[in-house]
mmCIF file of C-alpha atoms and ligand atoms in Angstrom:
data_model
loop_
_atom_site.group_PDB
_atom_site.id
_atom_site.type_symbol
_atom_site.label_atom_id
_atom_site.label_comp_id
_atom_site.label_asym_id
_atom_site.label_seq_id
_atom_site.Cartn_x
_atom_site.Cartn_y
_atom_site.Cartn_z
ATOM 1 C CA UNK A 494 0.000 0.000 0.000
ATOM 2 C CA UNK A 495 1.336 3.229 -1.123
ATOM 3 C CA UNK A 496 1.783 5.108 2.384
ATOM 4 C CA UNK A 497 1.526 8.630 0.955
ATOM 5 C CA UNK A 498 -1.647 8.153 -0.594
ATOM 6 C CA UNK A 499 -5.064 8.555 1.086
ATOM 7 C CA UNK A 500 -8.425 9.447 0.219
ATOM 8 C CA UNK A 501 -8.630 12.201 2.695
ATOM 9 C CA UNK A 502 -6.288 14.152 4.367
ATOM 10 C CA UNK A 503 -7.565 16.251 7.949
ATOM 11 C CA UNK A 504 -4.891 18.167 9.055
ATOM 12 C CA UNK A 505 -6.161 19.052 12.532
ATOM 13 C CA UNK A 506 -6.264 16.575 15.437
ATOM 14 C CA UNK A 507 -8.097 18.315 17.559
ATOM 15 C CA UNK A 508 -12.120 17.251 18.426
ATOM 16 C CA UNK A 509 -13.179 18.541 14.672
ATOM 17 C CA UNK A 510 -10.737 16.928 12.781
ATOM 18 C CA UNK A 511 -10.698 13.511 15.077
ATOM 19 C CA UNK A 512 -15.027 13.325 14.646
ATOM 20 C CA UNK A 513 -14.193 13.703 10.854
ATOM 21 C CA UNK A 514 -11.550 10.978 10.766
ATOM 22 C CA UNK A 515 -13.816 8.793 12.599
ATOM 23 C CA UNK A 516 -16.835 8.778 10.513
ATOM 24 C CA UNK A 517 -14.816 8.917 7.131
ATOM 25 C CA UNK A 518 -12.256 5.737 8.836
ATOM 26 C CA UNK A 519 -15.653 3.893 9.519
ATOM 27 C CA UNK A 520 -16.561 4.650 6.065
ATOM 28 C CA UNK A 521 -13.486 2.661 4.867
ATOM 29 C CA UNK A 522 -11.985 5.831 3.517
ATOM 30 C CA UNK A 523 -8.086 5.475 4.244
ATOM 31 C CA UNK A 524 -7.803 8.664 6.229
ATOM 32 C CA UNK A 525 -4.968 10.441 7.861
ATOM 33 C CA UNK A 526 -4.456 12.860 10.385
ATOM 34 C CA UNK A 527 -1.786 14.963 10.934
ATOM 35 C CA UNK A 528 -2.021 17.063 14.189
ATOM 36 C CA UNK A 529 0.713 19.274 15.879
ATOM 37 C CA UNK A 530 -0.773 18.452 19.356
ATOM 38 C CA UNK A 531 -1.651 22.192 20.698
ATOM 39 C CA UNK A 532 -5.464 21.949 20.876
ATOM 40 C CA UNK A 533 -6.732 25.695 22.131
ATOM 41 C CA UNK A 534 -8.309 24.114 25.263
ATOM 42 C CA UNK A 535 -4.773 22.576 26.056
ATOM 43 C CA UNK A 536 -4.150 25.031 29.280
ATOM 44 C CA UNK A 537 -7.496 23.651 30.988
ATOM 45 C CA UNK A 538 -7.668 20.221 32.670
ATOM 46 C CA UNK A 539 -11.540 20.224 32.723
ATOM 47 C CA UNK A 540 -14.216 20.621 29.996
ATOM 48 C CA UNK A 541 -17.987 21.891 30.188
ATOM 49 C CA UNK A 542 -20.813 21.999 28.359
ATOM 50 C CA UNK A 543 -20.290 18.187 26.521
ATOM 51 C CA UNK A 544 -23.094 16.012 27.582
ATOM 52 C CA UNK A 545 -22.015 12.745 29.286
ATOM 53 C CA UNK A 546 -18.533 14.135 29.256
ATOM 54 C CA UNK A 547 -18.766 17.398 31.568
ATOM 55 C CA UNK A 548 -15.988 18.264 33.345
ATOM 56 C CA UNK A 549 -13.793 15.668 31.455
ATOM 57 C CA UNK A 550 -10.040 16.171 30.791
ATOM 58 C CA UNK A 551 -9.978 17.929 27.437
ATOM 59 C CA UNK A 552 -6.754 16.023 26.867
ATOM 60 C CA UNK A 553 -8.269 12.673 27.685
ATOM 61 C CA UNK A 554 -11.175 13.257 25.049
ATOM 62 C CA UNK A 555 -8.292 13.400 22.343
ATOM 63 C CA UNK A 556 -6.199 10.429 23.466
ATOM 64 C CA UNK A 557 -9.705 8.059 22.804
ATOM 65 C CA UNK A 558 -10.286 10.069 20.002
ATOM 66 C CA UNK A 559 -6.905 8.786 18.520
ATOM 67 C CA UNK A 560 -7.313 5.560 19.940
ATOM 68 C CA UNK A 561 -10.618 5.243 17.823
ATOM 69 C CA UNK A 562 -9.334 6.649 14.588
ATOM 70 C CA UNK A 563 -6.707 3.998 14.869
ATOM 71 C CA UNK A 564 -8.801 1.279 15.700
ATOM 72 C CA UNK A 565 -10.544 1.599 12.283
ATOM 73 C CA UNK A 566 -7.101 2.066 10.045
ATOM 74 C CA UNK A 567 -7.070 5.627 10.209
ATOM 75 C CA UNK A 568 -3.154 7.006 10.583
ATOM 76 C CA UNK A 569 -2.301 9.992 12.957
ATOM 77 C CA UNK A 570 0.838 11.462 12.118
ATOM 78 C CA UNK A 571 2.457 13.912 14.601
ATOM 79 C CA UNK A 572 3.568 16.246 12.546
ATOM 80 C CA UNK A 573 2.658 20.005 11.658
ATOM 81 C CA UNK A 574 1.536 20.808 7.705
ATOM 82 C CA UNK A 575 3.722 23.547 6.515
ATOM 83 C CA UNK A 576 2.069 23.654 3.026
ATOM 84 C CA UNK A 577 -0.942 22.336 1.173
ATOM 85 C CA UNK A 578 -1.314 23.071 -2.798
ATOM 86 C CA UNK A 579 -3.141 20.925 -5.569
ATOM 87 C CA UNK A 580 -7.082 20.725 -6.394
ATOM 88 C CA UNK A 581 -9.747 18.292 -5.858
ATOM 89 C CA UNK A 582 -8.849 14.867 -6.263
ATOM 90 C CA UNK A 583 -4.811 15.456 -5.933
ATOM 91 C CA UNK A 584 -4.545 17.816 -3.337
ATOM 92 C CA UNK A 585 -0.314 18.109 -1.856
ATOM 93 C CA UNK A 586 0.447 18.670 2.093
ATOM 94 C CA UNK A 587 3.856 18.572 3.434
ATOM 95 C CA UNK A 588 4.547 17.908 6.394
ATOM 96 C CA UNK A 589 7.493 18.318 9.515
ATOM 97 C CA UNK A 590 7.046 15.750 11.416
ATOM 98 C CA UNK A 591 7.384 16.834 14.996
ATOM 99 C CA UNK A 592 10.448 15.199 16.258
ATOM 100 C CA UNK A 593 12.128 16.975 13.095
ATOM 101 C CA UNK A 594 13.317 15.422 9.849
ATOM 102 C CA UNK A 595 12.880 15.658 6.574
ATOM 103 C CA UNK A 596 9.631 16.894 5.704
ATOM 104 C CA UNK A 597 7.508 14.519 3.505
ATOM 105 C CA UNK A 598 4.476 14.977 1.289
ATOM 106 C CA UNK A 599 1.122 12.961 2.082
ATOM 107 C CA UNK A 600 -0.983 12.698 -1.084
ATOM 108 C CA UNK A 601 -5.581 13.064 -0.863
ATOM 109 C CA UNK A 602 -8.082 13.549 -2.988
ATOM 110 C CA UNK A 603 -9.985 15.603 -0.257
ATOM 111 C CA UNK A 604 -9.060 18.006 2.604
ATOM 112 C CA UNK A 605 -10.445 18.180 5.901
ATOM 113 C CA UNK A 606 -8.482 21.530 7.681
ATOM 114 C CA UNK A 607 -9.527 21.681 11.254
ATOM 115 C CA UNK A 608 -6.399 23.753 12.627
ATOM 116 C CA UNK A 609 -7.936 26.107 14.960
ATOM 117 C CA UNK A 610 -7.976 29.351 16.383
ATOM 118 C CA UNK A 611 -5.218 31.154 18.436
ATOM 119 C CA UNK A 612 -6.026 33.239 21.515
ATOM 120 C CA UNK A 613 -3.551 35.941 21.621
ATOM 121 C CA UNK A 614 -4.293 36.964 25.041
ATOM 122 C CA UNK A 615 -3.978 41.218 25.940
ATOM 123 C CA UNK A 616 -0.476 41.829 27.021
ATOM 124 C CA UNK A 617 -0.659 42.113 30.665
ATOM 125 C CA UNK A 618 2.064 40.150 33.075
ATOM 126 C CA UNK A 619 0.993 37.225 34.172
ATOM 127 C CA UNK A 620 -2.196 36.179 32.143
ATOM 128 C CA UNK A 621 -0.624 33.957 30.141
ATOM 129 C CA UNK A 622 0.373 32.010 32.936
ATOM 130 C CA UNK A 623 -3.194 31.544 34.736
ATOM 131 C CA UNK A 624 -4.729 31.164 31.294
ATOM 132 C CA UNK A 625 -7.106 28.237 31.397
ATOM 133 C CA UNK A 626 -6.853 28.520 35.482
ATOM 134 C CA UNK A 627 -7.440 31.686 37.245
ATOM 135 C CA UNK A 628 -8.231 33.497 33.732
ATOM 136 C CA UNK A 629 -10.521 32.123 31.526
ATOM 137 C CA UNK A 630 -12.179 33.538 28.624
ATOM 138 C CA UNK A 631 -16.070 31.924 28.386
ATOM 139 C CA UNK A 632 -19.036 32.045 30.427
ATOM 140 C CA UNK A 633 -20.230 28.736 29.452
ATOM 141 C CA UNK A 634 -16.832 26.992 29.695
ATOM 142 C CA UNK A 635 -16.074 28.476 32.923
ATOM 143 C CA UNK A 636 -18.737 29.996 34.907
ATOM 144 C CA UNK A 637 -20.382 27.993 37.108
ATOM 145 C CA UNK A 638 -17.327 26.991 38.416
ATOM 146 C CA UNK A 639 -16.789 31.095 39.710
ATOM 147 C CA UNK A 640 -20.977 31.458 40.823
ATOM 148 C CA UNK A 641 -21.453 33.651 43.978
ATOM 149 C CA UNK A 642 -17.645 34.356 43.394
ATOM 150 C CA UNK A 643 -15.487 37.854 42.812
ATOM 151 C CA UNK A 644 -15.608 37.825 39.235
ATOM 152 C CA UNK A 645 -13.239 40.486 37.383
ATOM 153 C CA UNK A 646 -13.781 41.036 34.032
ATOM 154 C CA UNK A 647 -10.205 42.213 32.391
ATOM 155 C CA UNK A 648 -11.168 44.360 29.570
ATOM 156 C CA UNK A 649 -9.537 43.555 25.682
ATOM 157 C CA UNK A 650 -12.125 45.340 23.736
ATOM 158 C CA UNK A 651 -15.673 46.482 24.155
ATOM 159 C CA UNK A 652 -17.299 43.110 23.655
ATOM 160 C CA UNK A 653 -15.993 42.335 26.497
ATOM 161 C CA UNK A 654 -19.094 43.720 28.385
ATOM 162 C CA UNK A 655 -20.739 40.862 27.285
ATOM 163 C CA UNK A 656 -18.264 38.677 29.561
ATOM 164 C CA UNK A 657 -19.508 40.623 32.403
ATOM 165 C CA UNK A 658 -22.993 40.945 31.539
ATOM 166 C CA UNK A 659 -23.256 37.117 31.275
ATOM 167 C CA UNK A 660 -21.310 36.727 34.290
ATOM 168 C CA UNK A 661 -23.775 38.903 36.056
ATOM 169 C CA UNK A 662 -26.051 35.802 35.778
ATOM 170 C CA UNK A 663 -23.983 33.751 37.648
ATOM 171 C CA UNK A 664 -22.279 36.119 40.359
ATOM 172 C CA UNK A 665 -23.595 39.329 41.792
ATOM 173 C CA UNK A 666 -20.081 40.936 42.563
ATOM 174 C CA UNK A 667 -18.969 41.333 38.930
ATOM 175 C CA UNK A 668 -16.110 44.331 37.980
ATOM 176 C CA UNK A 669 -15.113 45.016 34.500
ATOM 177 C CA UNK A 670 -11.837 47.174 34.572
ATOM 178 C CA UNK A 671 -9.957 48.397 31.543
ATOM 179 C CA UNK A 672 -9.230 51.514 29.786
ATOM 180 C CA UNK A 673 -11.588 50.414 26.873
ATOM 181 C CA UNK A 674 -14.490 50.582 28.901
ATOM 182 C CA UNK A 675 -14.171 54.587 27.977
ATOM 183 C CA UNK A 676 -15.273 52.992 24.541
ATOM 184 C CA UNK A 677 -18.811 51.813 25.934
ATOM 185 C CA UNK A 678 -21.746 52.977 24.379
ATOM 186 C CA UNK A 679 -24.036 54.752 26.687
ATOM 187 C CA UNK A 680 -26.826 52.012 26.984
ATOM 188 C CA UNK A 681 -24.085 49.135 27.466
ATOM 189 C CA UNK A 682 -22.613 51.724 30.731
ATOM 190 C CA UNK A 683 -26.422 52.199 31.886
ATOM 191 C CA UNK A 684 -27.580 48.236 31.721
ATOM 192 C CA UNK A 685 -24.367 47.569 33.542
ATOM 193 C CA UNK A 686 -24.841 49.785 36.199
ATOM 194 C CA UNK A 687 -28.341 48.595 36.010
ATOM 195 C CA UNK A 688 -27.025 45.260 36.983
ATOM 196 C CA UNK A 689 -24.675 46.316 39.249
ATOM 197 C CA UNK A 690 -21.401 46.049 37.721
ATOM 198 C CA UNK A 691 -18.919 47.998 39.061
ATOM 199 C CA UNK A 692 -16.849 49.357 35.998
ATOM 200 C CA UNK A 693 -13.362 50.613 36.368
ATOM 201 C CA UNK A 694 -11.751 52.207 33.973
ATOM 202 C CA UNK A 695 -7.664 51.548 34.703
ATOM 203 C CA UNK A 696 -5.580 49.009 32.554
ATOM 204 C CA UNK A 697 -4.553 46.014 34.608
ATOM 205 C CA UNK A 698 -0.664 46.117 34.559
ATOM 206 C CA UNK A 699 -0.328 42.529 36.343
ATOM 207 C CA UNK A 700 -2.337 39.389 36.979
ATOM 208 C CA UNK A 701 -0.498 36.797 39.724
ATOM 209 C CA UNK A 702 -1.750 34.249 42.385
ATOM 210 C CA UNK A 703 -2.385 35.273 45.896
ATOM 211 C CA UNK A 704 -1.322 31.949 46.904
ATOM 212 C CA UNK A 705 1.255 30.565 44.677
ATOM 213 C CA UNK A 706 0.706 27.374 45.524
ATOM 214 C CA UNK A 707 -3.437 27.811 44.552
ATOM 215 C CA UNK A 708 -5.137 28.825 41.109
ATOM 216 C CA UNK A 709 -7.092 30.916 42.775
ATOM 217 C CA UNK A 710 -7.998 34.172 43.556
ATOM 218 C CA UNK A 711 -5.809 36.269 41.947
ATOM 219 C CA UNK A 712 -4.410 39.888 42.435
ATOM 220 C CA UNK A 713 -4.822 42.057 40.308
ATOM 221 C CA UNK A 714 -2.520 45.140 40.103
ATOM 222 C CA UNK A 715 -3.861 48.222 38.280
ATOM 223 C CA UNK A 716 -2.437 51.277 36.740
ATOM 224 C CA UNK A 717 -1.886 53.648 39.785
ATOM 225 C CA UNK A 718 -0.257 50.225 41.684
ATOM 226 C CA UNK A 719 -3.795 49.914 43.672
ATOM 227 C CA UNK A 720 -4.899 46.374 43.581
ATOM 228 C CA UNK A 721 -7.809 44.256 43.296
ATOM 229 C CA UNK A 722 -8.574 40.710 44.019
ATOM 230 C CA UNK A 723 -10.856 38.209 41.823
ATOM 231 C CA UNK A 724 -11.808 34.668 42.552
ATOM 232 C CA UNK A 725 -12.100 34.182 38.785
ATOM 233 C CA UNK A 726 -10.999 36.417 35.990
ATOM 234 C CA UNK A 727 -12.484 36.348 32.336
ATOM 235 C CA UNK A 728 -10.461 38.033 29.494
ATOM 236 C CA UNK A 729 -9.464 36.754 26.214
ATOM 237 C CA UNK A 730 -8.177 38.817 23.225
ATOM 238 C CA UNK A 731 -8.313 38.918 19.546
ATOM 239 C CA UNK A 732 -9.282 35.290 17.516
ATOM 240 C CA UNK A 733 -6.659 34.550 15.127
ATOM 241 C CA UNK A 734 -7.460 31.695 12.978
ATOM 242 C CA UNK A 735 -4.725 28.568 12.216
ATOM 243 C CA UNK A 736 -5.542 29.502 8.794
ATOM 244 C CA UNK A 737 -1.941 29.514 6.635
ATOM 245 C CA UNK A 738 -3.135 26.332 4.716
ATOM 246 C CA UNK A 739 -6.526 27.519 3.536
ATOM 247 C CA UNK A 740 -4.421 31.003 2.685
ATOM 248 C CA UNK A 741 -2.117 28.992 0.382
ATOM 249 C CA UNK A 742 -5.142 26.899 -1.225
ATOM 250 C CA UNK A 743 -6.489 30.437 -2.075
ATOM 251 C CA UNK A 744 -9.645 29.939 0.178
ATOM 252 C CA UNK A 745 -12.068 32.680 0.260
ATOM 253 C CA UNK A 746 -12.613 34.722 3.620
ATOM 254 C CA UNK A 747 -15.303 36.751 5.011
ATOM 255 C CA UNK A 748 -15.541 39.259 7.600
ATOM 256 C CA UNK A 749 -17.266 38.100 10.888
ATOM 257 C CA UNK A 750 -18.062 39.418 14.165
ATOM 258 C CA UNK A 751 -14.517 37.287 15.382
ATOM 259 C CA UNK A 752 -12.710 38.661 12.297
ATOM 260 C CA UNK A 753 -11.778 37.435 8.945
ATOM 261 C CA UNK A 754 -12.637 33.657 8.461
ATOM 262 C CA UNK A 755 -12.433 31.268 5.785
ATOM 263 C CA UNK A 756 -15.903 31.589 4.173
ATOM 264 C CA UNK A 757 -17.611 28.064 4.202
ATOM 265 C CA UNK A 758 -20.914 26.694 3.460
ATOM 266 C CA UNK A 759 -23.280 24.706 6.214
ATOM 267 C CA UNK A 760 -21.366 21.360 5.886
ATOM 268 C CA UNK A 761 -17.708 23.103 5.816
ATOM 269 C CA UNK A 762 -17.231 23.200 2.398
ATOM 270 C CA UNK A 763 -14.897 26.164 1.727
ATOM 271 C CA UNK A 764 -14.429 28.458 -1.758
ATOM 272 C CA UNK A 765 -12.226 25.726 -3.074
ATOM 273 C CA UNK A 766 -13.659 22.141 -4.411
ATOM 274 C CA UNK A 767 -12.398 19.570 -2.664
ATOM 275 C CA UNK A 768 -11.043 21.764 0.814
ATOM 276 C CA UNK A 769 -14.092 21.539 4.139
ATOM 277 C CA UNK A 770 -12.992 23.125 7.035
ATOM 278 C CA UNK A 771 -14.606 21.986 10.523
ATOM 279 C CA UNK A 772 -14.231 23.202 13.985
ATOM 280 C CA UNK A 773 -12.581 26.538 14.841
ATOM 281 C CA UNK A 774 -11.700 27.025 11.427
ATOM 282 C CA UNK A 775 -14.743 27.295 10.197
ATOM 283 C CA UNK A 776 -16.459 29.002 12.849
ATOM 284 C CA UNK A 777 -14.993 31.088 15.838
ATOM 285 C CA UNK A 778 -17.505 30.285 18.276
ATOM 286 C CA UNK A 779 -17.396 26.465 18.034
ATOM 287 C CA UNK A 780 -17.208 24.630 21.590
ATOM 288 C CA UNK A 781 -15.894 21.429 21.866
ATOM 289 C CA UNK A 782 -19.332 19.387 20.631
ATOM 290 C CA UNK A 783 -20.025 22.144 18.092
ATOM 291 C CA UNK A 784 -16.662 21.167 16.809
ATOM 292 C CA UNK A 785 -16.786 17.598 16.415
ATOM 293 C CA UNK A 786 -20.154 17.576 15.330
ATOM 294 C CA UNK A 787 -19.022 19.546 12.201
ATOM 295 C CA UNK A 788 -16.015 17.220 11.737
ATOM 296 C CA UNK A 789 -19.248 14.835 11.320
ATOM 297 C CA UNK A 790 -20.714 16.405 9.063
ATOM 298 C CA UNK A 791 -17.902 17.605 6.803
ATOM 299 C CA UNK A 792 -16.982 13.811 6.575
ATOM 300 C CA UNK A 793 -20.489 12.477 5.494
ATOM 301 C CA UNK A 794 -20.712 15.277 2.918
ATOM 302 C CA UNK A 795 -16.624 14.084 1.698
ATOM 303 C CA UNK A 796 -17.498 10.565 1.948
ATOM 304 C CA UNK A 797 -20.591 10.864 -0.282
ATOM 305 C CA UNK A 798 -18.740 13.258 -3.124
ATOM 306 C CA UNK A 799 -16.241 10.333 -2.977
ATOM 307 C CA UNK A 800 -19.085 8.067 -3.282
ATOM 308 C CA UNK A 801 -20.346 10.111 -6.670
ATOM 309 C CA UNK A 802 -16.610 10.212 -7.873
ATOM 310 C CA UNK A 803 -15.863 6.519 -7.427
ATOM 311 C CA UNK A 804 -19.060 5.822 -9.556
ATOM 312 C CA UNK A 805 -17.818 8.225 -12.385
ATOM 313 C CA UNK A 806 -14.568 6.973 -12.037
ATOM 314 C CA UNK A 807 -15.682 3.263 -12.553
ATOM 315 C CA UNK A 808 -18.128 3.980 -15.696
ATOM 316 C CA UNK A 809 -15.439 5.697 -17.228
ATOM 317 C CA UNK A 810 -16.408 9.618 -17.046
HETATM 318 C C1 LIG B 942 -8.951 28.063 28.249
HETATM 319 C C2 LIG B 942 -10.024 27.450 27.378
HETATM 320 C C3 LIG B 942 -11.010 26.683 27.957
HETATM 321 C C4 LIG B 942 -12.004 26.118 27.153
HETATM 322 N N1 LIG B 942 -12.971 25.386 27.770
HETATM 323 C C5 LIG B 942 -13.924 24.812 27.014
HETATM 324 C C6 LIG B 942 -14.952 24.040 27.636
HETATM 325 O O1 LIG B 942 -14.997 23.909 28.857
HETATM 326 N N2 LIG B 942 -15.896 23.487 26.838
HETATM 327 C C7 LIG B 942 -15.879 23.626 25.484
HETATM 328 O O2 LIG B 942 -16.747 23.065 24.811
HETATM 329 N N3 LIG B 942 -14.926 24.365 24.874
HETATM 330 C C8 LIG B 942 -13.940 24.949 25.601
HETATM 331 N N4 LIG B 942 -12.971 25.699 24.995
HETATM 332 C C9 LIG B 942 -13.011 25.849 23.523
HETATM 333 C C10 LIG B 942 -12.304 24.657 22.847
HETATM 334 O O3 LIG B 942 -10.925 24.780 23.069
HETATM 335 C C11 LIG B 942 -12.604 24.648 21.346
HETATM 336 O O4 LIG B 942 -14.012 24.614 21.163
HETATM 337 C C12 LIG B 942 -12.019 23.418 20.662
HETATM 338 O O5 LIG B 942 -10.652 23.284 20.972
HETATM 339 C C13 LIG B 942 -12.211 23.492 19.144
HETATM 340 O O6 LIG B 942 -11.794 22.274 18.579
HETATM 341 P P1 LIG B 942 -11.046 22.233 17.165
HETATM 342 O O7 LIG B 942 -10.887 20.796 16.851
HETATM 343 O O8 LIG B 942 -11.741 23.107 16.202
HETATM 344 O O9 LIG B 942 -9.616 22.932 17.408
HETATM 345 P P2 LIG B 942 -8.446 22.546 18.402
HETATM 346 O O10 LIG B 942 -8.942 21.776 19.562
HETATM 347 O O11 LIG B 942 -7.725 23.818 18.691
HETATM 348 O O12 LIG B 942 -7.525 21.570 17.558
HETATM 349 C C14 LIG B 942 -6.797 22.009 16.452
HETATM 350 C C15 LIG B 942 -5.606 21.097 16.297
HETATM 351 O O13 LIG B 942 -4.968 21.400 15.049
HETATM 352 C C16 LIG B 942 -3.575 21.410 15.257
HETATM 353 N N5 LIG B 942 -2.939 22.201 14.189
HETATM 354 C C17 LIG B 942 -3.003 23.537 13.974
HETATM 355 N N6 LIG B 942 -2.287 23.862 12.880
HETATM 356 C C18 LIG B 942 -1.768 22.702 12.411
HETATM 357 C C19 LIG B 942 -0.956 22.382 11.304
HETATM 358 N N7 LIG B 942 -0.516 23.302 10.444
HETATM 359 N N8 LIG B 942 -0.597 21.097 11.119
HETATM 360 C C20 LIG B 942 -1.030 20.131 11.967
HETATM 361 N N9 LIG B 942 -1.817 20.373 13.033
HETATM 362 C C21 LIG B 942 -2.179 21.648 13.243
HETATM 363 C C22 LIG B 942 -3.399 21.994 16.644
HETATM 364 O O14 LIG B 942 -2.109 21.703 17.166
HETATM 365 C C23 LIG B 942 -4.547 21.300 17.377
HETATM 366 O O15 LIG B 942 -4.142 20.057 17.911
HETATM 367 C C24 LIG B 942 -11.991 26.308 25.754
HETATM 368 C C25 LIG B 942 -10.990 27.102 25.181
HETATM 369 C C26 LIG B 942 -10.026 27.674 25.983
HETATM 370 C C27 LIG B 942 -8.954 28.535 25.354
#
C-alpha cells in the first residue's frame, strides 16, 4: 500500500478533525491525520458543556479520540503541515514531522483543515500564565465553576461587556476594569450599572496568584499600583485563525463578528472544491461538541462526493 496516498487528508487533530476521521475511517476511507498536538483548550484540565462528558479532561477526550481513529485504520501522524497546494482529487500537504526530519508529502483527494484558532491573550504580566486557570475567557466553559464568586472582568475590547454581563447571571459581585471601557456605548454603561457592575476604567498592569501554591484568587494590580482581588478572571483577546493552509489553497474569507474567516458553506465546504474546514476554522464560536459535530458532518458530505466520484470513475467519465 502506497503510504503517501489517502483518500482524505484532515490536518487538525483536535475534536473537529478527530469526529471527521472517525466517521470517514468507519466509512473505509483510508484517512490520515496529521495534528501538531496544541489543541486551544490545552491550558485547561476540565471541559464543560459536553453532555455525558462534563468536566472531562480535554486532553483525555483526544487520546480516545486517537485511539478510535486507529482502531478503524485511520493514521495519525504527529507532525505540523507547513504547506498544502493541488485541487480536488490530488490535493499536496507537506509535512514536519514533529520530532524533526525531513519533511515529507502525504498525497488526498480531499481536505479536511480543522487547525484552529489562536487566543492571543492582551499583554498584561501574568495572564498567560493563569490562562485556562485563574483566567478564563467563556461564560459557558467556565462559569459555574466562579458562581457567587469575585468575578473580574479584564477588559480587551468592548465586547468584552458581554463577559460581564453574562457573568452577572452567575455572580452578583462582577467588575469590569480596563481603559476600553471609555469605549462603551451609553446604553451598554447604563444596563451595567443597572445590573450592578462595578466598571473601572484603569488598565490592569499585572495578573499573579495570591497563593502561589493555589489557582485561585488572583491579584490584580492596576495602573496607579492599587490592587484588586478576583476569585475568577475572564479576558481573552483577539481570535486569530490557524488559517496559513486555507491562505495557500487560495480559500475565500469573510468578515465576521470574530474577524476574517475562511468563508464556508453549512457542511464546511470552503471556496475551493475539494477543501471543508470543521471546527474553529470554520467558525470562531465552536465549543468542543459544536466542533466535532461539524467534523461529522464535513466527513459524510466528503465521503458521499467520494461516493459520486468513485461511480464516475468506474463507468469511465
Ligand atoms: C482556556 C479554554 C477553555 C475552554 N474550555 C472549554 C470548555 O470547557 N468546553 C468547550 O466546549 N470548549 C472549551 N474551549 C473551547 C475549545 O478549546 C474549542 O471549542 C475546541 O478546541 C475546538 O476544537 P477544534 O478541533 O476546532 O480545534 P483545536 O482543539 O484547537 O484543535 C486544532 C488542532 O490542530 C492542530 N494544528 C493547527 N495547525 C496545524 C498544522 N498546520 N498542522 C497540523 N496540526 C495543526 C493543533 O495543534 C490542534 O491540535 C476552551 C478554550 C479555551 C482557550
Amino acid at each position: 500500500m502506497d503510504e503517501t496516498q489517502f483518500d482524505v487528508i484532515v490536518v487538525g487533530g483536535g475534536a473537529a478533525g478527530l469526529n471527521a476521521a472517525l466517521v470517514l475511517a468507519r466509512s473505509r476511507r483510508r484517512v490520515v491525520v496529521v495534528d501538531a498536538g496544541e489543541p486551544r483548550n490545552r491550558f485547561t484540565s476540565h471541559m464543560h458543556g459536553f453532555l455525558s462528558r462534563d468536566g472531562f479532561d480535554p486532553a483525555e477526550l483526544l487520546r480516545i479520540g486517537r485511539e478510535e481513529v486507529r482502531g478503524y485504520g485511520a493514521v495519525v501522524v504527529d507532525g505540523r503541515a507547513v504547506g498544502a497546494t493541488g485541487s480536488v482529487g490530488a490535493f499536496e500537504v507537506t509535512v514536519q514531522a514533529l520530532g524533526g526530519g525531513a519533511p515529507r508529502v502525504l498525497r488526498g483527494r480531499r481536505l479536511v483543515i480543522a487547525t484552529g484558532l489562536r487566543d492571543e491573550l492582551p499583554p498584561i504580566e501574568g495572564v498567560q500564565e493563569q490562562w485556562g486557570r485563574g483566567a478564563v475567557a467563556c461564560p459557558y466553559c467556565d462559569g459555574w465553576e466562579a458562581r457567587d464568586s469575585r468575578v473580574v472582568v479584564i477588559a480587551a475590547s468592548a465586547r468584552s461587556a458581554h463577559q460581564a454581563e453574562l457573568m452577572r447571571q452567575l455572580s452578583d459581585d462582577v467588575t469590569i476594569v480596563g481603559r476600553v471601557t471609555a469605549e462603551l456605548e451609553t446604553e451598554t454603561l447604563r444596563g451595567l450599572a443597572a445590573r450592578g457592575i462595578r466598571v473601572g476604567d484603569q488598565d490592569v498592569v499585572r495578573v499573579e496568584r495570591v497563593d502561589p501554591a493555589r489557582e485561585r484568587p488572583l491579584r490584580l494590580t492596576l495602573e496607579d499600583g492599587s490592587t484588586l482581588e478576583a476569585d475568577a478572571v475572564f479576558t481573552g483577546g483577539a481570535l486569530v485563525p490557524n488559517d496559513e493552509l486555507l491562505r495557500q489553497l487560495g480559500a475565500d474569507t469573510v468578515a465576521g463578528p470574530m474577524g476574517e474567516w475562511t468563508a464556508s458553506d453549512p457542511t464546511g465546504l470552503s471556496s475551493v472544491p475539494g477543501v471543508w474546514v470543521a471546527g474553529n476554522s470554520a467558525n470562531a464560536g465552536a465549543l468542543v461538541i459544536v466542533a466535532a459535530a461539524s467534523g461529522l458532518t464535513a466527513a459524510t458530505v466528503i465521503n458521499y462526493d467520494l461516493v459520486q466520484e468513485d461511480i464516475a470513475l468506474t463507468l469511465g467519465r
